[in-house]
């Protein structure tokens, strides 16, 4: 049975009892108690300061990571996406509350709402503070370099404080036990110790308390992100128990720190490095390439139309597909690197930036063809169908490629340039790769100018409509018109829709823009009550709205509340956009049809419609694409087939792009009733449209043709 510390202390004191005096005994007790108290207080203070400092750093890292990860969902106010992104925090110990704010500072989503969180937010820069035993984090959410919201949450320090106080209590209790036993042993030898008490007791106390000095020094040098420190003293007494308790607390702190680091530098869904982890590894890689005079290619991979999978199926399916994509990409990276010997793991060469974006790194390349072949291997790997729970999904990707050090000298610029090249790949038709070129900067600036300016264009009356009339080719009377959007840009002048609509469709403004067009058409109709109810105005509906249920519902709400009769408005949808997601679009078309709107397929003949699909569609007519009219001689069989098909299915037909009298004559002889083009009339403002219609009404011959 091991002897206790108090027994050994009493035994030693008995040996010098003859030299002790009463006043020296009190002095020894005073010095010993003061030493214990100061050691315990210093250890507790140092440990609390170290732990709180590290938790504040980890909280800032986690806050910035959440702001990047949730940026697309906050920008689009996608509650489901936010909930999904916060799944890993739902059971986070010590989380007091977490609030997501929108761009106006209102709470968009609250996780564990408690305490007294701000109900409005002024979207500050990063701010980490400590208040009322909590670490408070407030960070902005940036999307496309624009503040779209903020994240505010609090981590309670009560658990950590409890552990520190418990260990301090243990230390204090052990110190009290030692002092009590010391007092009992010293009282017995008081008179014998009178003469030798002071020098001998100081020497013995210092020797006995040396383990506490060592624990105090180790506690002061302890850092969560530093090298591990052993607190174990291999003793079987109370000090040994205390050292074991400190060792256990250190291990618990390391475990918590590793979990926080994993969340900060790894994507929880795919276990790949996230954006922060990518920057960390990319900086190391560029330094290695610089020292060894090597080149590296960075490939920015963006999945084409991946949001449609989440919208049409569910986020669960989307997550499973993302996991499979990560495995395919990782396999492709490993195959590409199998003959190379590099000083870093292959799994660090692939990262998930968030959402549907990945980044692959190809180090030590010799030829541009290496990066080209690698990108084609990635495209081919993702082209293969994904089978999830017996459901088939097909995907493509757009890739931007940049080279170090040719295109960029830093990790940040490499990612920026690869992102620019990726957007150029999307603009060029998607499902392809593009290398970064310096002139792409101007294209990006143009795109940013349009994306940032469309909101002001809507609110500041920079937009306006022109109408291109549609005529009855037999009577040359106007029976309708197509609304065409124009933008009078304050710097660039008049912009045609082809220059800005594709860019707006990539932003969150396409819904607002479509509602503006519908409202403007209705206002124009309301301003000219003399227009016959037989006149129809057509509005083009973007494919983006068809593929996003939220925008489609907003459009439905707008259409239900317009003032004019629905029968005066035609909705045009391109054949390609209609057929891409027919199952989701068909119910939407039926709702519009039941509400009284006419529905037309625009650019007919350029897509891949089948007779079985056309028979299911609640449409009123089709518009023959202008490309067939421009190449009339070669396209004549196609035009005849379209007219025959329309007659069989009892659909009306409008020919676009009529610019020559011979084209009009031929179309009329072939049985095409309606036409549109510069030969008949170019786009005009609404007042001029009213004049054309009024003149046609006064001079036309009788006709029963209507659209």
Tab-separated table of N, CA and C in Angstrom, residues 36-176:
chain	number	residue	atom	x	y	z
A	36	UNK	N	0.524	27.321	-2.532
A	36	UNK	CA	-0.555	26.551	-3.150
A	36	UNK	C	-1.575	27.467	-3.819
A	37	UNK	N	-1.990	28.502	-3.087
A	37	UNK	CA	-3.032	29.389	-3.599
A	37	UNK	C	-2.586	30.105	-4.878
A	38	UNK	N	-1.358	30.621	-4.858
A	38	UNK	CA	-0.869	31.339	-6.040
A	38	UNK	C	-0.659	30.390	-7.212
A	39	UNK	N	-0.179	29.167	-6.933
A	39	UNK	CA	0.025	28.197	-8.013
A	39	UNK	C	-1.298	27.816	-8.658
A	40	UNK	N	-2.298	27.573	-7.785
A	40	UNK	CA	-3.617	27.199	-8.323
A	40	UNK	C	-4.203	28.353	-9.126
A	41	UNK	N	-4.108	29.584	-8.599
A	41	UNK	CA	-4.682	30.740	-9.300
A	41	UNK	C	-3.982	30.980	-10.633
A	42	UNK	N	-2.643	30.868	-10.640
A	42	UNK	CA	-1.911	31.071	-11.897
A	42	UNK	C	-2.246	30.010	-12.926
A	43	UNK	N	-2.317	28.758	-12.453
A	43	UNK	CA	-2.643	27.674	-13.395
A	43	UNK	C	-4.034	27.851	-13.972
A	44	UNK	N	-5.004	28.204	-13.109
A	44	UNK	CA	-6.376	28.387	-13.582
A	44	UNK	C	-6.467	29.551	-14.573
A	45	UNK	N	-5.783	30.666	-14.248
A	45	UNK	CA	-5.817	31.835	-15.135
A	45	UNK	C	-5.177	31.519	-16.484
A	46	UNK	N	-4.007	30.874	-16.465
A	46	UNK	CA	-3.311	30.570	-17.712
A	46	UNK	C	-4.104	29.603	-18.572
A	47	UNK	N	-4.691	28.594	-17.945
A	47	UNK	CA	-5.471	27.604	-18.691
A	47	UNK	C	-6.718	28.240	-19.309
A	48	UNK	N	-7.422	29.100	-18.530
A	48	UNK	CA	-8.618	29.758	-19.041
A	48	UNK	C	-8.269	30.679	-20.220
A	49	UNK	N	-7.170	31.419	-20.072
A	49	UNK	CA	-6.783	32.343	-21.142
A	49	UNK	C	-6.418	31.593	-22.423
A	50	UNK	N	-5.673	30.487	-22.279
A	50	UNK	CA	-5.274	29.687	-23.453
A	50	UNK	C	-6.473	29.094	-24.165
A	51	UNK	N	-7.373	28.486	-23.376
A	51	UNK	CA	-8.546	27.825	-23.966
A	51	UNK	C	-9.470	28.848	-24.645
A	52	UNK	N	-9.740	29.976	-23.965
A	52	UNK	CA	-10.634	30.988	-24.537
A	52	UNK	C	-10.058	31.582	-25.819
A	53	UNK	N	-8.733	31.818	-25.824
A	53	UNK	CA	-8.111	32.369	-27.034
A	53	UNK	C	-8.242	31.415	-28.209
A	54	UNK	N	-7.991	30.120	-27.931
A	54	UNK	CA	-8.078	29.143	-29.027
A	54	UNK	C	-9.511	28.964	-29.510
A	55	UNK	N	-10.483	28.961	-28.573
A	55	UNK	CA	-11.884	28.825	-28.983
A	55	UNK	C	-12.324	30.016	-29.831
A	56	UNK	N	-11.821	31.201	-29.495
A	56	UNK	CA	-12.160	32.379	-30.305
A	56	UNK	C	-11.603	32.247	-31.723
A	57	UNK	N	-10.360	31.710	-31.847
A	57	UNK	CA	-9.798	31.502	-33.193
A	57	UNK	C	-10.612	30.481	-33.961
A	58	UNK	N	-10.930	29.366	-33.296
A	58	UNK	CA	-11.718	28.316	-33.982
A	58	UNK	C	-13.088	28.828	-34.374
A	59	UNK	N	-13.689	29.669	-33.515
A	59	UNK	CA	-15.011	30.229	-33.830
A	59	UNK	C	-14.934	31.128	-35.066
A	60	UNK	N	-13.853	31.932	-35.174
A	60	UNK	CA	-13.720	32.801	-36.358
A	60	UNK	C	-13.558	31.981	-37.631
A	61	UNK	N	-12.731	30.908	-37.536
A	61	UNK	CA	-12.543	30.044	-38.714
A	61	UNK	C	-13.853	29.424	-39.128
A	62	UNK	N	-14.611	28.897	-38.133
A	62	UNK	CA	-15.892	28.253	-38.443
A	62	UNK	C	-16.891	29.261	-39.006
A	63	UNK	N	-16.905	30.479	-38.471
A	63	UNK	CA	-17.839	31.504	-38.947
A	63	UNK	C	-17.558	31.866	-40.407
A	64	UNK	N	-16.271	32.070	-40.743
A	64	UNK	CA	-15.935	32.400	-42.137
A	64	UNK	C	-16.256	31.243	-43.073
A	65	UNK	N	-16.029	30.000	-42.585
A	65	UNK	CA	-16.339	28.818	-43.407
A	65	UNK	C	-17.831	28.741	-43.680
A	66	UNK	N	-18.661	28.961	-42.637
A	66	UNK	CA	-20.113	28.931	-42.823
A	66	UNK	C	-20.550	30.036	-43.782
A	67	UNK	N	-19.941	31.232	-43.679
A	67	UNK	CA	-20.336	32.340	-44.549
A	67	UNK	C	-20.096	32.010	-46.010
A	68	UNK	N	-18.971	31.335	-46.323
A	68	UNK	CA	-18.682	30.945	-47.711
A	68	UNK	C	-19.603	29.823	-48.157
A	69	UNK	N	-19.763	28.786	-47.253
A	69	UNK	CA	-20.567	27.610	-47.622
A	69	UNK	C	-22.025	27.962	-47.853
A	70	UNK	N	-22.583	28.890	-47.050
A	70	UNK	CA	-24.007	29.195	-47.137
A	70	UNK	C	-24.309	30.382	-48.048
A	71	UNK	N	-23.251	31.002	-48.674
A	71	UNK	CA	-23.487	32.216	-49.467
A	71	UNK	C	-24.536	32.040	-50.547
A	72	UNK	N	-24.458	30.968	-51.426
A	72	UNK	CA	-25.504	30.839	-52.458
A	72	UNK	C	-26.898	30.681	-51.886
A	73	UNK	N	-27.034	29.896	-50.764
A	73	UNK	CA	-28.370	29.684	-50.188
A	73	UNK	C	-28.906	30.955	-49.570
A	74	UNK	N	-28.036	31.766	-48.891
A	74	UNK	CA	-28.501	33.024	-48.287
A	74	UNK	C	-28.888	34.015	-49.371
A	75	UNK	N	-28.051	34.080	-50.451
A	75	UNK	CA	-28.359	35.007	-51.545
A	75	UNK	C	-29.694	34.699	-52.186
A	76	UNK	N	-30.000	33.396	-52.329
A	76	UNK	CA	-31.267	32.990	-52.960
A	76	UNK	C	-32.382	32.763	-51.948
A	77	UNK	N	-32.086	33.031	-50.616
A	77	UNK	CA	-33.063	32.794	-49.551
A	77	UNK	C	-33.604	31.360	-49.614
A	78	UNK	N	-32.643	30.453	-49.842
A	78	UNK	CA	-32.984	29.026	-49.967
A	78	UNK	C	-32.947	28.402	-48.577
A	79	UNK	N	-34.098	28.366	-47.891
A	79	UNK	CA	-34.162	27.863	-46.507
A	79	UNK	C	-33.716	26.409	-46.459
A	80	UNK	N	-34.156	25.618	-47.452
A	80	UNK	CA	-33.777	24.207	-47.465
A	80	UNK	C	-32.274	24.065	-47.581
A	81	UNK	N	-31.663	24.861	-48.446
A	81	UNK	CA	-30.217	24.820	-48.593
A	81	UNK	C	-29.508	25.228	-47.312
A	82	UNK	N	-30.058	26.253	-46.607
A	82	UNK	CA	-29.455	26.697	-45.337
A	82	UNK	C	-29.559	25.587	-44.295
A	83	UNK	N	-30.762	24.995	-44.196
A	83	UNK	CA	-30.931	23.900	-43.229
A	83	UNK	C	-29.963	22.771	-43.536
A	84	UNK	N	-29.828	22.460	-44.794
A	84	UNK	CA	-28.941	21.372	-45.170
A	84	UNK	C	-27.494	21.721	-44.819
A	85	UNK	N	-27.083	22.954	-45.067
A	85	UNK	CA	-25.722	23.361	-44.775
A	85	UNK	C	-25.414	23.404	-43.294
A	86	UNK	N	-26.464	23.522	-42.436
A	86	UNK	CA	-26.267	23.627	-40.987
A	86	UNK	C	-26.495	22.305	-40.271
A	87	UNK	N	-26.661	21.192	-41.042
A	87	UNK	CA	-26.916	19.911	-40.399
A	87	UNK	C	-25.793	19.525	-39.447
A	88	UNK	N	-24.555	19.802	-39.824
A	88	UNK	CA	-23.425	19.399	-38.984
A	88	UNK	C	-23.367	20.201	-37.690
A	89	UNK	N	-24.079	21.337	-37.595
A	89	UNK	CA	-24.053	22.161	-36.378
A	89	UNK	C	-25.254	21.922	-35.471
A	90	UNK	N	-26.260	21.163	-36.001
A	90	UNK	CA	-27.509	21.028	-35.244
A	90	UNK	C	-27.273	20.427	-33.860
A	91	UNK	N	-26.267	19.539	-33.737
A	91	UNK	CA	-25.998	18.920	-32.440
A	91	UNK	C	-24.743	19.449	-31.814
A	92	UNK	N	-24.255	20.577	-32.282
A	92	UNK	CA	-22.998	21.144	-31.781
A	92	UNK	C	-23.138	21.502	-30.299
A	93	UNK	N	-22.279	20.901	-29.476
A	93	UNK	CA	-22.313	21.184	-28.053
A	93	UNK	C	-21.800	22.594	-27.777
A	94	UNK	N	-22.500	23.303	-26.934
A	94	UNK	CA	-22.100	24.646	-26.576
A	94	UNK	C	-22.680	25.732	-27.449
A	95	UNK	N	-23.400	25.366	-28.542
A	95	UNK	CA	-24.012	26.368	-29.419
A	95	UNK	C	-25.247	26.966	-28.750
A	96	UNK	N	-25.204	28.256	-28.414
A	96	UNK	CA	-26.325	28.913	-27.751
A	96	UNK	C	-27.412	29.302	-28.744
A	97	UNK	N	-27.018	29.930	-29.823
A	97	UNK	CA	-27.963	30.250	-30.884
A	97	UNK	C	-27.192	30.548	-32.163
A	98	UNK	N	-27.895	30.463	-33.276
A	98	UNK	CA	-27.328	30.797	-34.587
A	98	UNK	C	-28.425	31.417	-35.437
A	99	UNK	N	-28.170	32.614	-35.946
A	99	UNK	CA	-29.159	33.320	-36.774
A	99	UNK	C	-28.539	33.662	-38.128
A	100	UNK	N	-29.325	33.440	-39.176
A	100	UNK	CA	-28.938	33.845	-40.532
A	100	UNK	C	-29.786	35.070	-40.898
A	101	UNK	N	-29.140	36.166	-41.319
A	101	UNK	CA	-29.833	37.395	-41.689
A	101	UNK	C	-29.776	37.600	-43.195
A	102	UNK	N	-30.861	38.171	-43.747
A	102	UNK	CA	-30.860	38.462	-45.174
A	102	UNK	C	-30.206	39.822	-45.416
A	103	UNK	N	-30.260	40.272	-46.647
A	103	UNK	CA	-29.557	41.511	-47.022
A	103	UNK	C	-30.128	42.733	-46.329
A	104	UNK	N	-31.420	42.654	-45.917
A	104	UNK	CA	-32.037	43.794	-45.241
A	104	UNK	C	-31.809	43.754	-43.730
A	105	UNK	N	-31.124	42.730	-43.244
A	105	UNK	CA	-30.845	42.648	-41.816
A	105	UNK	C	-31.898	41.912	-41.031
A	106	UNK	N	-32.864	41.306	-41.694
A	106	UNK	CA	-33.895	40.556	-40.986
A	106	UNK	C	-33.468	39.106	-40.835
A	107	UNK	N	-33.969	38.477	-39.755
A	107	UNK	CA	-33.613	37.078	-39.515
A	107	UNK	C	-34.237	36.228	-40.602
A	108	UNK	N	-33.368	35.514	-41.349
A	108	UNK	CA	-33.835	34.611	-42.404
A	108	UNK	C	-34.029	33.195	-41.870
A	109	UNK	N	-33.182	32.781	-40.928
A	109	UNK	CA	-33.268	31.434	-40.383
A	109	UNK	C	-32.601	31.439	-39.006
A	110	UNK	N	-33.200	30.729	-38.044
A	110	UNK	CA	-32.679	30.684	-36.687
A	110	UNK	C	-32.516	29.228	-36.266
A	111	UNK	N	-31.323	28.891	-35.771
A	111	UNK	CA	-31.038	27.552	-35.244
A	111	UNK	C	-30.784	27.688	-33.747
A	112	UNK	N	-31.541	26.921	-32.944
A	112	UNK	CA	-31.459	27.022	-31.484
A	112	UNK	C	-31.679	28.461	-31.015
A	113	UNK	N	-32.776	29.093	-31.407
A	113	UNK	CA	-32.991	30.495	-30.991
A	113	UNK	C	-33.120	30.602	-29.476
A	114	UNK	N	-32.200	31.249	-28.855
A	114	UNK	CA	-32.235	31.443	-27.411
A	114	UNK	C	-31.449	32.690	-27.084
A	115	UNK	N	-31.371	32.986	-25.805
A	115	UNK	CA	-30.658	34.194	-25.424
A	115	UNK	C	-31.413	35.423	-25.875
A	116	UNK	N	-30.686	36.412	-26.314
A	116	UNK	CA	-31.305	37.658	-26.782
A	116	UNK	C	-30.631	38.102	-28.070
A	117	UNK	N	-30.815	37.305	-29.206
A	117	UNK	CA	-30.146	37.666	-30.466
A	117	UNK	C	-30.724	38.930	-31.074
A	118	UNK	N	-29.909	39.579	-31.909
A	118	UNK	CA	-30.392	40.764	-32.623
A	118	UNK	C	-31.454	40.356	-33.632
A	119	UNK	N	-32.566	41.101	-33.683
A	119	UNK	CA	-33.608	40.803	-34.671
A	119	UNK	C	-33.380	41.569	-35.970
A	120	UNK	N	-32.463	42.511	-35.928
A	120	UNK	CA	-32.028	43.168	-37.167
A	120	UNK	C	-30.518	43.273	-37.131
A	121	UNK	N	-29.937	43.329	-38.243
A	121	UNK	CA	-28.493	43.245	-38.338
A	121	UNK	C	-27.994	44.280	-39.331
A	122	UNK	N	-26.864	44.916	-39.017
A	122	UNK	CA	-26.360	45.929	-39.933
A	122	UNK	C	-25.256	45.407	-40.842
A	123	UNK	N	-25.148	44.075	-40.999
A	123	UNK	CA	-24.221	43.404	-41.909
A	123	UNK	C	-22.797	43.953	-41.752
A	124	UNK	N	-22.138	43.726	-40.585
A	124	UNK	CA	-20.813	44.308	-40.357
A	124	UNK	C	-19.731	43.477	-41.015
A	125	UNK	N	-18.474	43.943	-40.840
A	125	UNK	CA	-17.359	43.096	-41.181
A	125	UNK	C	-17.211	42.046	-40.076
A	126	UNK	N	-16.217	41.157	-40.241
A	126	UNK	CA	-16.056	40.076	-39.271
A	126	UNK	C	-15.831	40.654	-37.872
A	127	UNK	N	-16.616	40.191	-36.897
A	127	UNK	CA	-16.477	40.674	-35.529
A	127	UNK	C	-16.626	39.506	-34.558
A	128	UNK	N	-15.553	39.197	-33.816
A	128	UNK	CA	-15.559	38.122	-32.818
A	128	UNK	C	-15.360	38.779	-31.448
A	129	UNK	N	-16.316	38.641	-30.560
A	129	UNK	CA	-16.249	39.247	-29.241
A	129	UNK	C	-16.607	38.220	-28.179
A	130	UNK	N	-16.261	38.541	-26.929
A	130	UNK	CA	-16.606	37.685	-25.798
A	130	UNK	C	-17.440	38.498	-24.815
A	131	UNK	N	-18.577	37.957	-24.434
A	131	UNK	CA	-19.516	38.693	-23.599
A	131	UNK	C	-20.374	37.709	-22.807
A	132	UNK	N	-20.531	37.990	-21.515
A	132	UNK	CA	-21.409	37.152	-20.669
A	132	UNK	C	-21.073	35.679	-20.799
A	133	UNK	N	-19.762	35.339	-20.701
A	133	UNK	CA	-19.327	33.930	-20.739
A	133	UNK	C	-19.681	33.262	-22.055
A	134	UNK	N	-19.713	34.042	-23.161
A	134	UNK	CA	-19.977	33.491	-24.488
A	134	UNK	C	-19.039	34.153	-25.489
A	135	UNK	N	-18.742	33.389	-26.532
A	135	UNK	CA	-18.012	33.941	-27.672
A	135	UNK	C	-19.030	34.239	-28.749
A	136	UNK	N	-19.138	35.513	-29.146
A	136	UNK	CA	-20.132	35.950	-30.129
A	136	UNK	C	-19.438	36.177	-31.468
A	137	UNK	N	-20.017	35.605	-32.495
A	137	UNK	CA	-19.466	35.753	-33.853
A	137	UNK	C	-20.486	36.446	-34.735
A	138	UNK	N	-20.074	37.490	-35.427
A	138	UNK	CA	-20.918	38.185	-36.414
A	138	UNK	C	-20.084	38.359	-37.676
A	139	UNK	N	-20.494	37.728	-38.746
A	139	UNK	CA	-19.756	37.815	-40.004
A	139	UNK	C	-20.713	38.095	-41.141
A	140	UNK	N	-20.254	38.843	-42.152
A	140	UNK	CA	-21.100	39.059	-43.334
A	140	UNK	C	-21.038	37.851	-44.245
A	141	UNK	N	-22.069	37.690	-45.075
A	141	UNK	CA	-22.100	36.643	-46.103
A	141	UNK	C	-21.944	37.338	-47.456
A	142	UNK	N	-20.874	36.959	-48.165
A	142	UNK	CA	-20.577	37.585	-49.458
A	142	UNK	C	-20.922	36.622	-50.579
A	143	UNK	N	-21.571	37.158	-51.601
A	143	UNK	CA	-21.880	36.346	-52.796
A	143	UNK	C	-21.646	37.214	-54.019
A	144	UNK	N	-20.717	36.753	-54.863
A	144	UNK	CA	-20.294	37.581	-56.021
A	144	UNK	C	-19.775	38.936	-55.545
A	145	UNK	N	-18.971	38.879	-54.417
A	145	UNK	CA	-18.334	40.059	-53.831
A	145	UNK	C	-19.355	41.087	-53.360
A	146	UNK	N	-20.496	40.652	-53.012
A	146	UNK	CA	-21.556	41.541	-52.543
A	146	UNK	C	-22.141	40.985	-51.243
A	147	UNK	N	-22.361	41.891	-50.266
A	147	UNK	CA	-22.956	41.451	-49.010
A	147	UNK	C	-24.421	41.105	-49.226
A	148	UNK	N	-24.724	39.845	-48.990
A	148	UNK	CA	-26.119	39.407	-49.166
A	148	UNK	C	-26.758	38.993	-47.850
A	149	UNK	N	-26.011	39.068	-46.754
A	149	UNK	CA	-26.596	38.692	-45.472
A	149	UNK	C	-25.505	38.605	-44.421
A	150	UNK	N	-25.848	37.967	-43.316
A	150	UNK	CA	-24.898	37.856	-42.219
A	150	UNK	C	-25.233	36.618	-41.394
A	151	UNK	N	-24.217	36.148	-40.671
A	151	UNK	CA	-24.377	35.024	-39.743
A	151	UNK	C	-23.982	35.510	-38.359
A	152	UNK	N	-24.848	35.248	-37.405
A	152	UNK	CA	-24.567	35.633	-36.012
A	152	UNK	C	-24.834	34.419	-35.133
A	153	UNK	N	-23.805	34.020	-34.363
A	153	UNK	CA	-24.052	32.912	-33.456
A	153	UNK	C	-23.166	33.055	-32.227
A	154	UNK	N	-23.496	32.258	-31.208
A	154	UNK	CA	-22.805	32.344	-29.928
A	154	UNK	C	-22.422	30.953	-29.457
A	155	UNK	N	-21.191	30.814	-28.972
A	155	UNK	CA	-20.697	29.571	-28.390
A	155	UNK	C	-20.543	29.804	-26.883
A	156	UNK	N	-21.224	29.011	-26.106
A	156	UNK	CA	-21.170	29.154	-24.655
A	156	UNK	C	-19.854	28.610	-24.114
A	157	UNK	N	-19.243	29.334	-23.197
A	157	UNK	CA	-18.013	28.900	-22.540
A	157	UNK	C	-18.282	28.197	-21.217
A	158	UNK	N	-19.578	27.993	-20.939
A	158	UNK	CA	-19.922	27.426	-19.632
A	158	UNK	C	-19.333	26.036	-19.450
A	159	UNK	N	-19.300	25.215	-20.559
A	159	UNK	CA	-18.750	23.866	-20.445
A	159	UNK	C	-17.269	23.902	-20.141
A	160	UNK	N	-16.534	24.749	-20.880
A	160	UNK	CA	-15.098	24.869	-20.645
A	160	UNK	C	-14.826	25.428	-19.249
A	161	UNK	N	-15.613	26.463	-18.888
A	161	UNK	CA	-15.439	27.069	-17.570
A	161	UNK	C	-15.695	26.053	-16.463
A	162	UNK	N	-16.677	25.185	-16.703
A	162	UNK	CA	-16.994	24.155	-15.713
A	162	UNK	C	-15.817	23.199	-15.535
A	163	UNK	N	-15.201	22.768	-16.668
A	163	UNK	CA	-14.049	21.858	-16.594
A	163	UNK	C	-12.897	22.512	-15.837
A	164	UNK	N	-12.636	23.786	-16.151
A	164	UNK	CA	-11.524	24.480	-15.492
A	164	UNK	C	-11.787	24.598	-13.994
A	165	UNK	N	-13.026	24.960	-13.650
A	165	UNK	CA	-13.351	25.092	-12.226
A	165	UNK	C	-13.287	23.762	-11.503
A	166	UNK	N	-13.714	22.683	-12.204
A	166	UNK	CA	-13.638	21.361	-11.572
A	166	UNK	C	-12.195	20.973	-11.288
A	167	UNK	N	-11.309	21.215	-12.273
A	167	UNK	CA	-9.899	20.899	-12.052
A	167	UNK	C	-9.293	21.786	-10.967
A	168	UNK	N	-9.689	23.064	-10.956
A	168	UNK	CA	-9.211	23.953	-9.896
A	168	UNK	C	-9.711	23.488	-8.534
A	169	UNK	N	-10.967	23.017	-8.511
A	169	UNK	CA	-11.516	22.515	-7.247
A	169	UNK	C	-10.765	21.287	-6.769
A	170	UNK	N	-10.423	20.403	-7.744
A	170	UNK	CA	-9.650	19.205	-7.381
A	170	UNK	C	-8.307	19.613	-6.794
A	171	UNK	N	-7.655	20.564	-7.493
A	171	UNK	CA	-6.354	21.027	-7.033
A	171	UNK	C	-6.458	21.666	-5.648
A	172	UNK	N	-7.488	22.488	-5.455
A	172	UNK	CA	-7.687	23.138	-4.162
A	172	UNK	C	-7.966	22.113	-3.067
A	173	UNK	N	-8.809	21.111	-3.386
A	173	UNK	CA	-9.141	20.085	-2.408
A	173	UNK	C	-7.901	19.283	-2.013
A	174	UNK	N	-7.073	18.937	-3.043
A	174	UNK	CA	-5.860	18.196	-2.738
A	174	UNK	C	-4.914	19.042	-1.898
A	175	UNK	N	-4.846	20.331	-2.226
A	175	UNK	CA	-3.989	21.219	-1.440
A	175	UNK	C	-4.488	21.313	-0.002
A	176	UNK	N	-5.801	21.400	0.174
A	176	UNK	CA	-6.354	21.454	1.544
A	176	UNK	C	-6.059	20.177	2.311
